[in-house]
């Protein structure tokens, strides 16, 4: 980022290592759980865990490959040949390749006494794609896995060691991905200051506290009515997919791959808020919150009218109290964040008229710098106040170098 010092670059590199380690730790916990379920004769649970892992991995590899194929040929100078990259993605190693590539570029930048503008911009370009892929993996695999393991625990009435490990790694991965994605969006817009430590902690907490009641609601429904949870998800997912389609998203390189993005966003919206279009974010976020809250209340009414105890002998009132308390606390922290801790609350200068991406598109030497347009477009949708008069990426424009 502009004005980055060596300690700041080192910190970014450390965060990249920790993010990759968290992904591998969560993957290991899920595989451990699948093996334990299979050894215990619970083949359905093991199959569900592996199915979620497989579907999320395939989707993530598709996103990564489509983005690489859509980037300019000369953008990634030292990467392997396209056949090798295709093989890596076919072997489900595309995301890890991107992580290694990002860490290598970050190490290169940190080791330079005065990093060039191009190297800094390229490091940002890579980290933005990694943040987006991590967010997709979080809601396609980590959050459903967390819901599944909670449902299994609630239904059986006991929790094994590997299940507690899976719960902890899932919560860590979800919160990390949300915070990392939000901070990544801000690097695309120089008019938006980065989150401070205090703001980051509050942002981390309110996302966690608002997501937990939703996950708990679906998990309780799955534990009580395992035969109907798929119908519930499919019904809401189709409504959310229609909503995303009506907003006219334009994120992927072509129209056919855009549906992959819409399907993924609809899955994210089943659990949490995600803005995909221009306009007033607050209104759409309020509608989405009311929609999920209404659905969760309907689930609660269904539980109460059918049974007050879970199959494992746990009273529903206990879990409902915990979920309701988390929701109210998370909502309060969200209001506090946007009222007093949001970086825009401390601005003394008006918003600039132009938004050019992570930094100026031309280096001091006059050559062009990489710009991650897909993330810049999302950032401008997420922060609509900088949209007016901004230099936005044109529809159908090639991602990479302007």
XYZ file of C-alpha atoms in Angstrom:
402
model
C 0.000 0.000 0.000
C 1.143 3.618 -0.447
C 3.749 4.598 2.117
C 4.181 1.086 3.440
C 7.176 0.597 5.737
C 9.190 -2.559 6.210
C 7.428 -3.452 9.504
C 4.048 -3.020 7.804
C 5.137 -5.186 4.879
C 6.444 -7.809 7.289
C 3.122 -7.757 9.141
C 1.247 -8.265 5.859
C 3.519 -11.209 5.097
C 2.896 -12.730 8.538
C -0.863 -12.357 8.089
C -0.583 -14.121 4.745
C 1.237 -17.037 6.353
C -1.321 -17.230 9.171
C -4.215 -17.128 6.700
C -2.764 -20.005 4.694
C -2.095 -21.946 7.900
C -5.676 -21.375 9.073
C -6.981 -22.752 5.755
C -4.819 -25.881 6.054
C -5.778 -26.332 9.712
C -9.480 -26.151 8.883
C -9.008 -28.592 6.002
C -7.177 -31.000 8.282
C -9.899 -30.781 10.936
C -12.589 -31.609 8.366
C -10.648 -34.590 7.011
C -10.048 -35.791 10.571
C -13.784 -35.624 11.263
C -14.617 -37.506 8.050
C -12.187 -40.292 8.938
C -13.590 -40.576 12.471
C -17.166 -40.742 11.181
C -16.196 -43.467 8.712
C -14.356 -45.503 11.351
C -17.391 -45.247 13.612
C -19.715 -46.554 10.911
C -21.449 -43.197 10.367
C -20.957 -43.203 6.643
C -23.680 -40.640 5.899
C -21.984 -38.018 8.061
C -18.598 -38.827 6.534
C -20.085 -38.556 3.047
C -21.653 -35.173 3.813
C -18.356 -33.796 5.110
C -16.471 -34.988 2.035
C -19.219 -33.764 -0.313
C -19.068 -30.251 1.140
C -15.283 -30.294 0.881
C -15.401 -31.470 -2.730
C -18.047 -29.044 -3.960
C -16.385 -26.036 -2.325
C -12.970 -27.015 -3.652
C -14.243 -27.432 -7.218
C -15.983 -24.043 -7.106
C -12.863 -22.337 -5.728
C -10.643 -23.896 -8.395
C -13.075 -22.776 -11.104
C -13.004 -19.197 -9.868
C -9.222 -19.207 -9.679
C -8.800 -20.699 -13.151
C -11.329 -18.391 -14.801
C -9.631 -15.350 -13.280
C -6.187 -16.490 -14.372
C -7.443 -17.181 -17.874
C -9.079 -13.750 -18.021
C -5.994 -11.835 -16.844
C -3.575 -10.391 -19.416
C -0.927 -12.884 -20.516
C 1.991 -10.654 -19.511
C 0.596 -9.780 -16.061
C 1.943 -12.853 -14.240
C 5.504 -12.887 -15.513
C 7.086 -15.946 -13.887
C 4.137 -18.303 -13.517
C 4.134 -21.828 -15.037
C 2.708 -22.609 -18.454
C -1.054 -22.654 -18.853
C -1.138 -26.464 -19.067
C 0.662 -26.735 -15.732
C -1.733 -24.238 -14.175
C -4.705 -26.180 -15.531
C -3.276 -29.379 -14.050
C -2.773 -27.704 -10.663
C -6.401 -26.574 -10.620
C -7.582 -29.995 -11.775
C -5.710 -31.490 -8.812
C -7.466 -28.958 -6.519
C -4.196 -27.151 -5.792
C -4.952 -23.855 -7.522
C -5.775 -21.948 -4.342
C -2.647 -23.162 -2.566
C -0.618 -22.173 -5.636
C -2.063 -18.674 -5.369
C -1.193 -18.547 -1.667
C 2.413 -19.562 -2.403
C 2.579 -17.019 -5.236
C 1.247 -14.269 -2.965
C 3.681 -15.135 -0.159
C 6.588 -15.193 -2.586
C 5.669 -11.766 -3.951
C 5.197 -10.436 -0.414
C 8.629 -11.745 0.579
C 10.150 -10.173 -2.542
C 8.631 -6.790 -1.678
C 9.696 -6.996 1.966
C 13.311 -7.840 1.106
C 13.665 -4.768 -1.110
C 14.974 -1.621 0.565
C 12.688 0.539 -1.578
C 10.027 -1.630 -3.241
C 8.975 -0.515 -6.695
C 5.433 0.684 -7.280
C 4.829 -2.198 -9.675
C 5.922 -4.833 -7.145
C 3.698 -3.288 -4.468
C 0.732 -3.088 -6.848
C 1.232 -6.680 -7.997
C 1.406 -7.886 -4.383
C -1.899 -6.113 -3.718
C -3.382 -7.641 -6.877
C -2.528 -11.173 -5.730
C -3.668 -10.655 -2.141
C -7.053 -9.305 -3.281
C -7.776 -12.428 -5.325
C -6.700 -14.632 -2.410
C -9.031 -12.749 -0.048
C -11.950 -13.222 -2.414
C -11.270 -16.937 -2.865
C -10.947 -17.365 0.893
C -14.339 -15.707 1.375
C -15.946 -18.031 -1.171
C -14.406 -21.078 0.503
C -15.636 -19.864 3.887
C -19.296 -19.791 2.912
C -19.252 -22.731 0.517
C -17.443 -25.109 2.867
C -16.502 -23.800 6.339
C -19.898 -22.397 7.328
C -21.888 -25.429 6.070
C -19.383 -27.717 7.818
C -19.891 -25.792 11.060
C -23.656 -26.105 10.676
C -23.333 -29.842 10.036
C -21.118 -30.568 13.038
C -23.389 -28.541 15.331
C -26.409 -30.479 14.077
C -24.606 -33.770 14.695
C -23.650 -32.718 18.234
C -27.155 -31.500 19.033
C -28.721 -34.678 17.692
C -26.329 -37.069 19.416
C -26.097 -35.144 22.678
C -22.302 -35.377 22.927
C -19.238 -33.841 21.315
C -15.966 -35.562 20.515
C -12.553 -33.924 20.581
C -12.260 -33.702 16.793
C -15.672 -32.012 16.638
C -14.594 -29.290 19.077
C -11.460 -28.770 17.005
C -13.630 -28.416 13.888
C -15.910 -25.881 15.587
C -12.986 -23.743 16.757
C -11.202 -23.774 13.391
C -14.451 -22.994 11.579
C -15.239 -19.960 13.728
C -11.678 -18.730 13.362
C -11.722 -19.197 9.587
C -15.107 -17.517 9.123
C -14.268 -14.439 11.170
C -10.801 -14.161 9.635
C -12.191 -14.339 6.106
C -14.836 -11.677 6.762
C -12.367 -9.266 8.317
C -9.700 -9.922 5.689
C -12.203 -9.381 2.875
C -13.436 -6.102 4.364
C -9.891 -4.811 4.800
C -9.030 -5.968 1.266
C -11.884 -3.920 -0.189
C -10.467 -0.808 1.439
C -7.099 -1.239 -0.257
C -8.943 -0.784 -3.556
C -10.219 2.670 -2.598
C -7.666 5.232 -1.407
C -10.459 7.474 -0.125
C -11.404 4.849 2.451
C -8.947 4.674 5.389
C -7.912 1.254 6.632
C -9.474 -0.263 9.739
C -7.658 0.445 12.985
C -7.074 -2.229 15.606
C -10.060 -1.189 17.733
C -12.364 -1.043 14.738
C -11.043 -4.393 13.514
C -11.830 -6.102 16.833
C -15.382 -4.736 16.918
C -15.910 -5.630 13.249
C -14.603 -9.138 13.977
C -16.967 -9.541 16.956
C -20.181 -8.270 15.411
C -19.740 -10.432 12.318
C -19.133 -13.459 14.528
C -22.065 -12.718 16.846
C -24.539 -12.109 14.011
C -23.448 -15.183 12.080
C -23.632 -17.530 15.078
C -27.450 -17.261 15.609
C -28.053 -17.971 11.912
C -25.802 -21.027 11.963
C -27.398 -22.181 15.212
C -30.905 -21.767 13.787
C -30.125 -23.908 10.740
C -28.241 -26.459 12.869
C -31.171 -26.837 15.287
C -33.574 -27.248 12.389
C -31.262 -29.887 10.898
C -31.076 -31.749 14.204
C -34.852 -31.818 14.678
C -35.916 -32.190 11.031
C -32.970 -33.659 9.086
C -35.225 -34.696 6.205
C -36.411 -31.142 5.483
C -33.256 -29.045 5.820
C -32.321 -29.571 2.152
C -35.760 -28.333 1.038
C -35.451 -25.317 3.319
C -32.047 -24.410 1.914
C -33.135 -24.936 -1.692
C -36.247 -22.777 -1.279
C -34.404 -19.827 0.260
C -31.446 -20.240 -2.061
C -33.653 -19.935 -5.153
C -35.205 -16.732 -3.803
C -31.767 -15.279 -3.043
C -30.453 -16.353 -6.456
C -33.350 -14.496 -8.111
C -32.524 -11.409 -6.044
C -28.872 -11.539 -7.083
C -29.829 -11.987 -10.750
C -32.212 -9.018 -10.634
C -29.382 -6.809 -9.370
C -27.471 -7.408 -12.617
C -24.080 -8.501 -11.311
C -21.024 -8.042 -13.541
C -18.070 -9.645 -11.770
C -16.780 -12.519 -13.903
C -15.009 -12.293 -17.290
C -18.011 -13.545 -19.319
C -21.757 -14.070 -19.013
C -21.622 -17.843 -18.611
C -19.159 -17.770 -15.710
C -21.206 -14.985 -14.100
C -23.757 -17.602 -13.067
C -21.097 -19.361 -11.010
C -20.609 -16.103 -9.136
C -24.363 -15.603 -8.652
C -24.813 -19.148 -7.347
C -21.991 -18.577 -4.871
C -23.329 -15.217 -3.720
C -26.778 -16.728 -3.150
C -25.136 -19.302 -0.875
C -23.336 -16.545 1.038
C -26.592 -14.618 1.451
C -28.176 -17.690 3.039
C -25.875 -17.119 6.011
C -24.657 -13.521 5.895
C -24.891 -10.179 4.090
C -22.918 -9.619 0.884
C -23.313 -6.560 -1.336
C -23.035 -7.112 -5.095
C -24.558 -4.078 -6.815
C -24.488 -0.300 -6.920
C -26.811 1.823 -4.835
C -27.563 2.340 -1.169
C -26.020 -0.515 0.790
C -27.907 0.237 4.008
C -31.343 -0.375 2.506
C -30.472 -3.714 0.946
C -28.600 -4.813 4.066
C -31.663 -4.006 6.191
C -33.938 -5.970 3.862
C -31.599 -8.945 3.954
C -31.299 -8.826 7.752
C -35.090 -8.695 8.111
C -35.442 -11.605 5.665
C -33.016 -13.847 7.544
C -34.438 -12.825 10.907
C -37.969 -13.676 9.754
C -36.811 -17.040 8.476
C -35.010 -17.792 11.744
C -38.141 -16.855 13.729
C -40.193 -19.238 11.601
C -37.670 -21.969 12.362
C -37.961 -21.206 16.077
C -41.759 -21.420 15.920
C -41.452 -24.764 14.142
C -39.165 -26.150 16.864
C -41.332 -24.929 19.744
C -44.563 -26.286 18.286
C -43.074 -29.742 17.695
C -40.712 -30.337 20.586
C -39.040 -28.522 23.452
C -36.189 -31.054 23.711
C -33.550 -32.112 21.253
C -32.915 -35.789 20.462
C -29.841 -35.622 22.694
C -31.846 -34.444 25.702
C -30.790 -30.766 25.512
C -33.546 -28.182 26.179
C -34.228 -25.890 23.237
C -34.822 -22.916 25.536
C -31.138 -22.903 26.481
C -29.958 -22.677 22.890
C -32.609 -20.127 21.951
C -31.492 -17.879 24.807
C -27.864 -18.147 23.717
C -28.715 -17.423 20.085
C -30.973 -14.484 20.927
C -28.377 -12.966 23.228
C -25.665 -13.261 20.581
C -27.906 -11.652 17.965
C -28.768 -8.651 20.154
C -25.158 -8.156 21.217
C -23.937 -8.450 17.625
C -26.561 -5.972 16.425
C -25.547 -3.520 19.161
C -21.855 -3.827 18.251
C -22.704 -3.328 14.585
C -24.522 -0.085 15.415
C -21.625 1.045 17.612
C -19.158 0.277 14.837
C -20.969 2.251 12.135
C -21.814 5.098 14.491
C -18.493 5.698 16.246
C -15.720 3.313 15.105
C -16.119 3.275 11.337
C -13.036 4.957 9.758
C -15.285 7.391 7.877
C -16.455 8.795 11.233
C -12.984 10.251 11.814
C -12.534 11.883 8.432
C -12.082 15.654 8.412
C -11.722 16.050 4.663
C -14.443 15.482 2.061
C -14.507 12.405 -0.121
C -12.345 12.777 -3.259
C -13.976 12.875 -6.644
C -11.843 10.176 -8.252
C -11.289 6.541 -7.359
C -8.550 4.810 -9.310
C -8.018 1.580 -7.397
C -5.376 0.542 -4.921
C -3.031 3.345 -5.970
C -2.289 5.557 -8.931
C -2.446 3.554 -12.144
C 0.797 5.067 -13.435
C 4.132 4.668 -11.696
C 6.574 7.579 -11.368
C 8.428 6.086 -14.350
C 5.309 6.224 -16.492
C 4.547 2.502 -16.888
C 1.178 1.057 -16.009
C 0.450 -0.704 -12.730
C -1.732 -3.768 -12.086
C -5.258 -3.016 -10.943
C -7.643 -5.693 -9.670
C -10.801 -4.374 -11.322
C -13.141 -7.092 -10.100
C -12.349 -6.248 -6.477
C -12.389 -2.493 -7.176
C -15.907 -2.814 -8.576
C -17.051 -4.714 -5.481
C -15.423 -2.115 -3.255
C -17.253 0.687 -5.022
C -20.515 -1.214 -4.574
C -19.741 -1.811 -0.906
C -18.854 1.862 -0.295
C -21.346 3.714 -2.531
C -20.319 7.201 -1.359
C -17.131 7.028 -3.401
C -19.012 5.902 -6.507
C -20.255 9.338 -7.546
C -17.844 10.796 -10.022
C -15.431 7.931 -9.632
C -13.508 6.358 -12.432
C -15.152 2.965 -12.404
C -14.022 -0.090 -14.331
C -16.005 -0.332 -17.533
C -18.199 -3.334 -18.177
C -16.328 -6.051 -20.036
C -12.978 -4.360 -19.411
C -10.031 -6.749 -19.085
C -8.863 -7.282 -15.514
C -5.215 -6.677 -14.717
C -3.392 -3.756 -16.312
C -5.241 -0.675 -17.528
